[in-house]
Coordinates of C-alpha atoms in Angstrom, one line a residue:
X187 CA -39.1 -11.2 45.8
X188 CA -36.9 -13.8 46.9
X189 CA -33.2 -13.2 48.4
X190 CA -30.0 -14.4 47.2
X191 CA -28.8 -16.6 49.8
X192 CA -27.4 -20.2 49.4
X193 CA -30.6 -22.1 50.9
X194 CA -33.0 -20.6 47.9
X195 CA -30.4 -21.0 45.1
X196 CA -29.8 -24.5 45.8
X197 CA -33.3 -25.2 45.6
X198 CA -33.3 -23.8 42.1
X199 CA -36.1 -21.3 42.4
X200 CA -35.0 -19.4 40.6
X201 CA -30.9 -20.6 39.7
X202 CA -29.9 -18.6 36.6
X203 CA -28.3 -21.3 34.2
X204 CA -24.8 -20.2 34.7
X205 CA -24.5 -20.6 38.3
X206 CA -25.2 -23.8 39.2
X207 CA -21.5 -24.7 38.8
X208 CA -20.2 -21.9 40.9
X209 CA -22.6 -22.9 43.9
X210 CA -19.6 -26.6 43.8
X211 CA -17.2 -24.3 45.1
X212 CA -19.1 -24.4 48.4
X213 CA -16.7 -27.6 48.9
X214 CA -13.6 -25.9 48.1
X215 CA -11.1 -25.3 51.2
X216 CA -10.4 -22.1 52.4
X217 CA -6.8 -20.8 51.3
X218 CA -7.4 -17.1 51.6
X219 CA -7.4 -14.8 55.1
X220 CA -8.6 -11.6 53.8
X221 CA -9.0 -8.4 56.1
X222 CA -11.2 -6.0 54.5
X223 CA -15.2 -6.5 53.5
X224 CA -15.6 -3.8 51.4
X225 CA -16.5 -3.1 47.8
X226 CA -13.2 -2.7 46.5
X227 CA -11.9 -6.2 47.6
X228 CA -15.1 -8.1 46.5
X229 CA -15.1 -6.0 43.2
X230 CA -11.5 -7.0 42.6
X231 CA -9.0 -10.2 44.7
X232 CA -12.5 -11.9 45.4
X233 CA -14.0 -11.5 41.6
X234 CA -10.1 -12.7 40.5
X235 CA -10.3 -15.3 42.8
X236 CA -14.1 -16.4 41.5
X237 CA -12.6 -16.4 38.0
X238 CA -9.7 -18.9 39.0
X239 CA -11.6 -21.4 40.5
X240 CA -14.6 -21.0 36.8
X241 CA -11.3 -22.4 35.2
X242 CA -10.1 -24.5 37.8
X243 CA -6.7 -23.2 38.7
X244 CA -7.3 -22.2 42.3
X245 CA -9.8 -24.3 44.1
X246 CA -10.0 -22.6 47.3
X247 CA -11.9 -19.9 49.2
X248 CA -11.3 -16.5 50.6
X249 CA -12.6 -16.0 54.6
X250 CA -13.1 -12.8 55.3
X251 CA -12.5 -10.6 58.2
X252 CA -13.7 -7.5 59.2
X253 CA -11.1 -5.4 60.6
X254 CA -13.4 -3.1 62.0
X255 CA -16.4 -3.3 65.0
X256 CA -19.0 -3.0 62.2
X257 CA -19.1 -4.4 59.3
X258 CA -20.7 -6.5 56.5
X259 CA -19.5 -10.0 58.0
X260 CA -23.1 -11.1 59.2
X261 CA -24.6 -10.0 56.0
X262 CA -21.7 -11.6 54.0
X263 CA -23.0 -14.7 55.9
X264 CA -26.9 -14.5 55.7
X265 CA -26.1 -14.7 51.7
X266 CA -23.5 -17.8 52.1
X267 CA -21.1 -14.9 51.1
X268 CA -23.0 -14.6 47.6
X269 CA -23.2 -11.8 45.7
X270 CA -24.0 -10.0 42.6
X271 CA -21.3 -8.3 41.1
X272 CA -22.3 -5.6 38.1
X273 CA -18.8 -4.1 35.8
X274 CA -20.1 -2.0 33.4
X275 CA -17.8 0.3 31.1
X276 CA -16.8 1.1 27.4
X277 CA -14.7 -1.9 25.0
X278 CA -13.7 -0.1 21.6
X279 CA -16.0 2.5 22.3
X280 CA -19.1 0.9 23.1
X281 CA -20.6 -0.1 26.0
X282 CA -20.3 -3.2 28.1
X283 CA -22.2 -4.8 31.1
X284 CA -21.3 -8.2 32.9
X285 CA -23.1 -9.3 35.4
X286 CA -22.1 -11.9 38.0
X287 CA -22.9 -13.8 41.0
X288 CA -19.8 -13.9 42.9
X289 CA -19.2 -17.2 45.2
X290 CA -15.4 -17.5 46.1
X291 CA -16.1 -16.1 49.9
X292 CA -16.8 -19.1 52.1
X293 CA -17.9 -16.6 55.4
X294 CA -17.3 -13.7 57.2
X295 CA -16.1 -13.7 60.8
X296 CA -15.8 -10.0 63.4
X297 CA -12.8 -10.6 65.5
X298 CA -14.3 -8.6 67.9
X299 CA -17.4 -11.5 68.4
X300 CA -15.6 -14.5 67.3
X301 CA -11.8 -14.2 68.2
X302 CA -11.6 -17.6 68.8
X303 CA -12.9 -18.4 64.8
X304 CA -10.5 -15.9 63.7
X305 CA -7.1 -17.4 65.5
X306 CA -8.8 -20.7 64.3
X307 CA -7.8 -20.1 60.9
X308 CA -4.3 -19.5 61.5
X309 CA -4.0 -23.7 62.3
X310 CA -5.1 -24.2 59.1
X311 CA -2.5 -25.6 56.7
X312 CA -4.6 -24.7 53.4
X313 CA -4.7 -20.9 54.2
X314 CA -1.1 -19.8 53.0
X315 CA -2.8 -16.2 51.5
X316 CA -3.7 -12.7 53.4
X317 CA -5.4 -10.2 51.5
X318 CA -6.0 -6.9 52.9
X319 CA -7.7 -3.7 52.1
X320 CA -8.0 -1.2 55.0
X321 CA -8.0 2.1 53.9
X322 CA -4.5 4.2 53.4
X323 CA -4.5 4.7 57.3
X324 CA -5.1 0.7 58.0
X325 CA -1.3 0.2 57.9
X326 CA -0.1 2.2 61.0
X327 CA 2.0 1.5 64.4
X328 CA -0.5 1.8 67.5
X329 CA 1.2 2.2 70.8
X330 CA -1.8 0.7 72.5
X331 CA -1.9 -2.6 70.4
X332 CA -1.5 -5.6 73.1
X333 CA -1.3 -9.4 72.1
X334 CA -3.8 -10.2 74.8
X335 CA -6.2 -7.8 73.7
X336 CA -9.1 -9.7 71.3
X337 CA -8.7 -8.3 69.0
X338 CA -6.0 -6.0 68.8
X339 CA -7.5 -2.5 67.5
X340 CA -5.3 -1.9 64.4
X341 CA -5.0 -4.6 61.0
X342 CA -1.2 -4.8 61.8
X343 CA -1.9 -5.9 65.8
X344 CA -4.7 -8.5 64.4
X345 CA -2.1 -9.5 61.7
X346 CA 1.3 -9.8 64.5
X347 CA -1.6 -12.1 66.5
X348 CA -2.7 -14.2 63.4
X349 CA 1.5 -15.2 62.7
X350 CA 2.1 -15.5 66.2
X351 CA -0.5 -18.0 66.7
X352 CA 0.4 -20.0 63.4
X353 CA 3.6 -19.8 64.5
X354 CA 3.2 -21.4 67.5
X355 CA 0.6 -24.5 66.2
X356 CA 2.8 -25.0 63.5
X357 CA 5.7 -24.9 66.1
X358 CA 7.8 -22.2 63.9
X359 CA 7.6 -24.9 60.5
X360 CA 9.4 -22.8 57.4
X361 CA 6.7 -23.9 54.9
X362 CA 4.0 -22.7 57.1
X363 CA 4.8 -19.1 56.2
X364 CA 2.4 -16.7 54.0
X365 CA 2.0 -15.1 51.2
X366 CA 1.1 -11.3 52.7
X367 CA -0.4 -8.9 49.7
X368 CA -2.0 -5.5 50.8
X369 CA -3.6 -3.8 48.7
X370 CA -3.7 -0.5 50.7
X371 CA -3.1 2.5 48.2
X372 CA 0.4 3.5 50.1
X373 CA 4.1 3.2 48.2
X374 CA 5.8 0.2 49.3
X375 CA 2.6 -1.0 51.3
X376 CA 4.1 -4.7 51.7
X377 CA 7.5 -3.0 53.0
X378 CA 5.2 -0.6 55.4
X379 CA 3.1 -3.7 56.4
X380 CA 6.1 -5.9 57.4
X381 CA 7.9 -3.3 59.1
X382 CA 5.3 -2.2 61.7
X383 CA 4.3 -6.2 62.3
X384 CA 7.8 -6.4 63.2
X385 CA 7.7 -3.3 65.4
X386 CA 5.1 -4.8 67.1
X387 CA 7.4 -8.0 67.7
X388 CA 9.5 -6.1 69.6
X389 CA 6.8 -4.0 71.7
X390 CA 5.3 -7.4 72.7
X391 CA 8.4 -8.5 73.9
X392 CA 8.2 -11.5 71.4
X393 CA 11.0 -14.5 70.9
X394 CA 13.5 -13.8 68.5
X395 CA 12.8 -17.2 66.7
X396 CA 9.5 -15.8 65.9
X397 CA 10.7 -12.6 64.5
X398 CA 13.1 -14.6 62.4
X399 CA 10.1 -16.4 60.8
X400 CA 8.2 -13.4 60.2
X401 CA 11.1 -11.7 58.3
X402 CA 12.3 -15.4 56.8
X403 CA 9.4 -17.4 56.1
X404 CA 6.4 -14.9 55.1
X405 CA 6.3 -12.9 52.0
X406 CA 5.2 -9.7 52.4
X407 CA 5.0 -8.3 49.3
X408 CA 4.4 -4.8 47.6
X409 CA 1.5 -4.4 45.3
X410 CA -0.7 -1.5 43.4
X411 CA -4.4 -1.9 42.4
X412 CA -6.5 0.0 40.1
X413 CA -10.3 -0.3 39.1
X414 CA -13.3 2.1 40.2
X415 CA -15.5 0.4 42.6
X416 CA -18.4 2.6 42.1
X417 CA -20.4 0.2 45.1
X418 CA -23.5 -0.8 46.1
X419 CA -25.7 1.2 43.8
X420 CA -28.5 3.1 45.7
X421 CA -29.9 5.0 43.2
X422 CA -30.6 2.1 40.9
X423 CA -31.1 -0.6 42.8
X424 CA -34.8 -1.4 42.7
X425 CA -34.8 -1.7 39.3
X426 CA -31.5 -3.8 39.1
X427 CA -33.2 -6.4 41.7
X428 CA -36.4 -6.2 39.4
X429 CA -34.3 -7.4 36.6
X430 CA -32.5 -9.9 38.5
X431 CA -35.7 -11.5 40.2
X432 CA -34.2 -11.5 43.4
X433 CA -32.9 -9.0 46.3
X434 CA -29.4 -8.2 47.0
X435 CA -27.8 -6.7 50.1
X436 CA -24.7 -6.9 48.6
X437 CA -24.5 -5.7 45.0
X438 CA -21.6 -4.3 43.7
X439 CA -20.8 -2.3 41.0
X440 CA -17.2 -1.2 39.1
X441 CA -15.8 -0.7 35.8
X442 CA -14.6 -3.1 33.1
X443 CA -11.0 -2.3 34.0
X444 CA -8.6 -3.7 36.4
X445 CA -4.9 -4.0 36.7
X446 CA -3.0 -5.7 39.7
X447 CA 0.7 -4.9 40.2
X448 CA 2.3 -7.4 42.4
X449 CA 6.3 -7.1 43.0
X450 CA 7.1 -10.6 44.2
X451 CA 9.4 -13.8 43.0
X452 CA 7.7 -15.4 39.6
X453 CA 7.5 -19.0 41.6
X454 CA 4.5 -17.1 43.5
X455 CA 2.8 -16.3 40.0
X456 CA 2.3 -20.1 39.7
X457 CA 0.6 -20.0 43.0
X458 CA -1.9 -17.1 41.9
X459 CA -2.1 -18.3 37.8
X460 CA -4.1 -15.3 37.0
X461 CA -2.9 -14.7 34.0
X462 CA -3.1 -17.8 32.9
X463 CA -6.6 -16.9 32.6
X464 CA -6.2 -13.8 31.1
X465 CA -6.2 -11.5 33.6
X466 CA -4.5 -8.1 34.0
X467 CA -2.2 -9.2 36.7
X468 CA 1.5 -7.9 36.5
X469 CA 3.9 -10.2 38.7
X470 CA 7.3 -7.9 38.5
X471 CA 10.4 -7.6 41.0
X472 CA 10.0 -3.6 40.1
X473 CA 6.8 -2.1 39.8
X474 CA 8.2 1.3 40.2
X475 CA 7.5 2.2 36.7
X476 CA 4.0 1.0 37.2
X477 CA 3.8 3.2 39.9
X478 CA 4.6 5.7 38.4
X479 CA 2.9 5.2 35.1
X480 CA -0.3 5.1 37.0
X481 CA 0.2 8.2 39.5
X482 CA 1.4 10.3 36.5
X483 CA -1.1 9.1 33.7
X484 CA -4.5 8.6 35.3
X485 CA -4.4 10.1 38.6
X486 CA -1.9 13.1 36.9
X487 CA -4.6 13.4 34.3
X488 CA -7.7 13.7 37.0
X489 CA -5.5 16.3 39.2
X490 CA -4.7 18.3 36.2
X491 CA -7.4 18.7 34.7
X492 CA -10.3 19.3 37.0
X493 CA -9.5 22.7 38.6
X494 CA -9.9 24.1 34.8
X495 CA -12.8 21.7 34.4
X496 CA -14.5 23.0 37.5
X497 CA -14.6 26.5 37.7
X498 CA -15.9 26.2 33.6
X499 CA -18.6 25.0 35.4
X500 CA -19.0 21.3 34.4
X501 CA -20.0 19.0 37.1
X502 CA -18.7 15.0 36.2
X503 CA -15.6 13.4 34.7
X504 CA -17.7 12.2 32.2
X505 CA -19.0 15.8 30.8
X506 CA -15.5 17.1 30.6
X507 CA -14.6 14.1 28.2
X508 CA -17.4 15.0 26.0
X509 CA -17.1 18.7 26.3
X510 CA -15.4 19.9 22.4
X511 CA -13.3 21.9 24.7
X512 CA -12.6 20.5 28.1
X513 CA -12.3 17.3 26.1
X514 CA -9.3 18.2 24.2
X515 CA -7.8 19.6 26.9
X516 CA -7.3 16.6 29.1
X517 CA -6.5 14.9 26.0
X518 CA -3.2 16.7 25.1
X519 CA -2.2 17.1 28.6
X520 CA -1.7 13.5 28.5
X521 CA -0.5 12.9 25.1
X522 CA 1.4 16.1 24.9
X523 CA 2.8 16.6 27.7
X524 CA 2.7 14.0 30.6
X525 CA 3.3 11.2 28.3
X526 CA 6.5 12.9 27.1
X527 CA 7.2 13.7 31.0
X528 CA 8.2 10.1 31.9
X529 CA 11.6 8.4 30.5
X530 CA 9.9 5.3 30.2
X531 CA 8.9 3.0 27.4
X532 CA 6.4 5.2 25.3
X533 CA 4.3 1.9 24.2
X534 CA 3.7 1.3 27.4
X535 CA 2.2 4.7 28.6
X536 CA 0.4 5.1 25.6
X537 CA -1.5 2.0 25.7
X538 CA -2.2 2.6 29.3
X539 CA -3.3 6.3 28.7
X540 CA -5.4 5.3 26.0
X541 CA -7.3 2.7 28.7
X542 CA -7.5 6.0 30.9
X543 CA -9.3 8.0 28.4
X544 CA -11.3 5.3 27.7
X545 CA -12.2 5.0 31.7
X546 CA -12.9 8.4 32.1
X547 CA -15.4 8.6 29.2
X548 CA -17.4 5.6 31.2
X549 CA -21.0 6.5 31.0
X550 CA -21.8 4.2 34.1
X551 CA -19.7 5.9 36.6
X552 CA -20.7 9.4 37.5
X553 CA -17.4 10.8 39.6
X554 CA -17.8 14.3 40.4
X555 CA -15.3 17.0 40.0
X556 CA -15.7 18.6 43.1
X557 CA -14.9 15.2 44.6
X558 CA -11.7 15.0 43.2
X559 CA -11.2 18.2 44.3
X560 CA -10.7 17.0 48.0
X561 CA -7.0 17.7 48.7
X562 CA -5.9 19.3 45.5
X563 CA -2.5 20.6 46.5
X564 CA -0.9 17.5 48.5
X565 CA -2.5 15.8 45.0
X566 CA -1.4 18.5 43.0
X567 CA 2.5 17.6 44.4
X568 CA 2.4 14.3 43.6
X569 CA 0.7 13.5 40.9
X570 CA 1.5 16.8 38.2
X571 CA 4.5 18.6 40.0
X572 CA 6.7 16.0 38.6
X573 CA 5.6 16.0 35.3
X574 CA 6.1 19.8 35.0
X575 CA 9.8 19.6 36.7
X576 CA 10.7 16.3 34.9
X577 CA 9.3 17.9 31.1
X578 CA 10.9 20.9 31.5
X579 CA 14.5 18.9 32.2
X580 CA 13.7 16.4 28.8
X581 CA 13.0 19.1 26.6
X582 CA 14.3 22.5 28.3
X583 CA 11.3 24.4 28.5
X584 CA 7.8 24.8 30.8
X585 CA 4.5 22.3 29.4
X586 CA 1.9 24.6 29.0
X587 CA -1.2 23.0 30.0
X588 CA 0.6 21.7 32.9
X589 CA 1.7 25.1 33.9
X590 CA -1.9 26.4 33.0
X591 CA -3.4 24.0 35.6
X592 CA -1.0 25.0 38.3
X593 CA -2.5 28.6 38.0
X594 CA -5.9 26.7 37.8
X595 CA -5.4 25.3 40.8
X596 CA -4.5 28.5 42.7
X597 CA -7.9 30.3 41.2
X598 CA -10.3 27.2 42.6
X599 CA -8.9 28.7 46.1
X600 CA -10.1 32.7 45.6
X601 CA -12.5 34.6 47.2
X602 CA -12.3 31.6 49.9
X603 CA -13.5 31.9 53.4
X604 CA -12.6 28.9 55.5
X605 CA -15.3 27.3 57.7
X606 CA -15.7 24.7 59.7
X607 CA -16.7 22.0 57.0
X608 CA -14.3 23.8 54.4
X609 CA -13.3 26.9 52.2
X610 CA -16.5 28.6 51.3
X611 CA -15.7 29.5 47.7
X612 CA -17.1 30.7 44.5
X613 CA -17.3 30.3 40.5
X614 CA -19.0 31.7 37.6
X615 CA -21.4 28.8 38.3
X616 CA -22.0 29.9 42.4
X617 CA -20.4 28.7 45.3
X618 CA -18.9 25.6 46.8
X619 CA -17.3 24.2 49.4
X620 CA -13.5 23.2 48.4
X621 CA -12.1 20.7 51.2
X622 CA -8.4 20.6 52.1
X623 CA -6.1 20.4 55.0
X624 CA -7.2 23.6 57.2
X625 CA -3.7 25.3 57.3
X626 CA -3.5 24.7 53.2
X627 CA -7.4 26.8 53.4
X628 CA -5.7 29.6 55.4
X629 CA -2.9 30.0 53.7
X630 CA -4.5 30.3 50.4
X631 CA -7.1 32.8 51.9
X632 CA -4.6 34.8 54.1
X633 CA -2.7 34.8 50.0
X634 CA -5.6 36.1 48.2
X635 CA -6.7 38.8 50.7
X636 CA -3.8 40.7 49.3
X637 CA -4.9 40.4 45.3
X638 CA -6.2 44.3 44.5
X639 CA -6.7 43.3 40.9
X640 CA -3.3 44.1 39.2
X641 CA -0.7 42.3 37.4
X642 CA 1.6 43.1 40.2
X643 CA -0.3 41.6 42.6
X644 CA -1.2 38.4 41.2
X645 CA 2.8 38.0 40.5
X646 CA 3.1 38.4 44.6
X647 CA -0.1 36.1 45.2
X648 CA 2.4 33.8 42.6
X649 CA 5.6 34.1 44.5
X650 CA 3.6 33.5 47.9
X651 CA 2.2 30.2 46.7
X652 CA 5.0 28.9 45.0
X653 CA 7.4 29.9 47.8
X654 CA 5.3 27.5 50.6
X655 CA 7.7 24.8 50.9
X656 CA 5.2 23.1 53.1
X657 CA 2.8 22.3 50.2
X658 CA 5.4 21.8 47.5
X659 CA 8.2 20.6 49.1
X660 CA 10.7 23.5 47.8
X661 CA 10.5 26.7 46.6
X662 CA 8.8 26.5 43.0
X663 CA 10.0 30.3 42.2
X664 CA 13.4 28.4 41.8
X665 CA 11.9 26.9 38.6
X666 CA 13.3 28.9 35.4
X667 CA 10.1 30.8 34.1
X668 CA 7.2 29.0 36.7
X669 CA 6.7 31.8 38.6
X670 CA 6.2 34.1 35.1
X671 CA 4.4 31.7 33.4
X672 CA 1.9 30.5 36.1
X673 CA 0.9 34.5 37.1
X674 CA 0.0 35.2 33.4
X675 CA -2.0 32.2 33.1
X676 CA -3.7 33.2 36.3
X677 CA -3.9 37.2 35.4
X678 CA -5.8 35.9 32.4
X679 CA -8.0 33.3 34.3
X680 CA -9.1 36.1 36.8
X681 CA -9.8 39.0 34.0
X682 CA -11.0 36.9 31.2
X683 CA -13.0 33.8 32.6
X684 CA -12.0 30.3 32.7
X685 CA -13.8 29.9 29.6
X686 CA -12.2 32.3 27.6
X687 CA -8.9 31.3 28.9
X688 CA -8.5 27.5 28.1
X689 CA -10.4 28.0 24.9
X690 CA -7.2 30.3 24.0
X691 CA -4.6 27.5 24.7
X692 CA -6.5 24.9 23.5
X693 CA -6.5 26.9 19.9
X694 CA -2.9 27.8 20.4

């Protein structure tokens, strides 16, 4: 079977009919810097930057860089940075695939080979873009960063070095400034990412001129992504090369769904048109309520509903959305109760939580429950603590599923012993291994040795839990009725079954 690689589809063995166009942009500049390789990046900027230049309203090229020692930059670069890119979801209910070969990556380059290529690209006048995506830690001070070092270890070191160098070519020019988007999933991760370069200004002892630019001249701008990047599918891939007629190192795979929030002066939104081609790109100077839309709709909904899922003993996102029970019950703890949580405009979470629903019940993405699992309670705090406090203020009393998956929550942690990999913990179903930070595994374990089966006691393993300022942030037996409310829906988990118990409030 042939590879996809740039040599073999220009010599139209076997060039599918709609790529020959795309293989033009070959001779498109490069206007992108983009530090991250991943799946997530290609599966999202890099497939919105493919679409832009299909319609002509971009015409450049993203280089990539990998911000780590190993990485996909050679493979990126055996394939001419081609790849097939498979989104595959539900529209109106019924299922979807699109299937794409991706060419808006003009190369790869490892800094920590080729630092010479990498600082190269800073004295070029068409790259005005830097994309990044590396991982919620990427965007961190490091002490030991140098200028002289090639590279510098962290994505904030290699980005001070990149400006500094452009800085210098361009002799400190105003218009030679960048656009700086992160896509990192931190709050303010444009304010974060500027704030540590400039930290790094001052630890390398750099001119004050050059600091000025930074802050004056480069745009560093907050932003928030959403789409599952599901990745390079293993378990399918034979028979997706056999359909394709070719082999692949670098298949990717996501949902239909994608939403970009950038917060950043409309005159930039002419220099990225993507919604003039229809794309789900939000240019805003406040994208707090789109923060908060998304950390209280679809990751609130995830958080809130998989404890319960879990210990009923279903395994996948998808089976709790089909399940006649489970299925409600995520449901109307969005519609009934975070929904109503959040003093925004109503039209606007609905139609969003009605795209979640949608996303969850995805037959192409199999996301396990236990995976969502991983740090429940820092999760827990905030993504469903604020819709419980910020309900019970709009409407003067406790939601009830909300509460319920509080106590939920607390029951995934019983009859836990920690380990070294984890909390070695049990269900109806059989054990499992719950993963969460260490002193959040002992706590809970130290709390539930002192359960002897009563009411009384579950009210103290209650006021224990919610007292732990350290998870929650305050003292949650301050809350009028919490501390009640979560032990009886606990006392009834532990005496009656999960099943039992969310069958009951689901009827009620």
């Amino acid at each position: 079977m042939k590879n996809l690689n740039g040599a073999l589809l220009r010599s139209d063995l076997f060039l599918p009919e709609d790529v020959a166009a795309q293989i033009n942009s070959s001779n498109l500049p490069e206007r992108v810097i983009q530090f991250g390789e991943g799946n997530f990046l290609r599966a999202f900027v890099d497939w919105m930057i493919h679409q832009l230049n299909k319609q002509g309203k971009f015409n450049g090229r993203v280089v990539v860089v990998q911000p780590i020692a190993q990485g996909l930059a050679g493979k990126l670069n055996e394939q001419d940075g081609l790849y097939t890119l498979l989104l595959r979801g539900l529209q109106d209910g019924n299922p979807v695939e699109q299937k794409e070969i991706i060419s808006s990556i003009s190369r790869g380059i490892n800094p920590y080979t080729n630092w010479d290529a990498y600082l190269k690209c800073a004295e070029n006048p068409d790259i005005e873009f830097v994309i990044s995506n590396t991982t919620e830690a990427g965007i961190a001070y490091d002490e030991n960063d140098r200028l002289d070092h090639e590279p510098p270890s962290s994505f904030p070191g290699k980005l001070a070095a990149y400006l500094y160098h452009r800085f210098q070519y361009f002799h400190g020019a105003p218009e030679k400034g960048m656009v700086i988007i992160p896509c990192e999933l931190i709050d303010r991760n444009g304010d974060k990412l500027k704030e540590v370069v400039l930290k790094l200004c001052d630890a390398w002892n750099l001119s004050q001129e050059f600091k000025s630019w930074v802050s004056n001249h480069n745009y560093f701008l907050n932003s928030l992504v959403d789409r599952v990047v599901t990745g390079y599918p293993k378990d399918e891939v034979r028979d997706l090369e056999t359909k394709l007629g070719y082999n692949d190192q670098l298949i990717n795979t996501g949902e239909l769904f994608h939403l970009w929030v950038i917060e950043g002066p409309q005159e930039l939104a002419k220099r990225l048109p993507f919604t003039e081609i229809g794309l789900n790109v939000i240019w805003t100077d406040d994208m707090t309520p789109y923060r908060t839309r998304k950390v209280r709709i679809l990751n609130g909904a995830h958080t809130a509903s998989i404890p319960a899922a879990f210990l009923y003993g279903l395994e996948e996102v998808g089976e709790m959305m089909d399940h006649e029970v489970l299925g409600k019950y995520v449901r109307q703890i969005v519609s009934d109760e975070i929904i109503p949580s959040i003093d925004l405009d109503k039209k606007m979470l609905t139609e969003f939580a009605d795209s979640v629903i949608e996303r969850f019940q995805n037959p192409y993405i199999r996301h396990y429950l236990i995976s969502i699992l991983l740090n429940s309670s820092s999760k827990f705090k905030a993504r469903v603590l604020p819709s419980i406090l910020e309900y019970q203020q709009l409407h003067g009393r406790l939601p009830e599923k909300l509460t319920f998956s509080l106590a939920a929550l607390i029951a995934v942690y019983k009859d836990g012993n920690v380990a070294e990999n984890g909390m070695q913990a049990k269900r109806e179903k059989g054990e499992f291994v719950m993963k969460d930070d260490v002193p959040v595994l002992e706590f809970f374990a130290d709390t539930w040795k002192t359960f002897d089966g009563s009411k009384e006691s579950i009210i103290a393993v209650i006021k224990t839990v919610l007292e732990n300022a350290a998870i929650w942030g305050q003292d949650l037996n301050q809350v009028n009725s919490l501390t009640e409310k979560t032990a009886d829906y606990l006392y009834q988990i532990v005496n009656d079954g999960m099943q039992v118990t969310v069958a009951r409030l689901i009827r009620g």
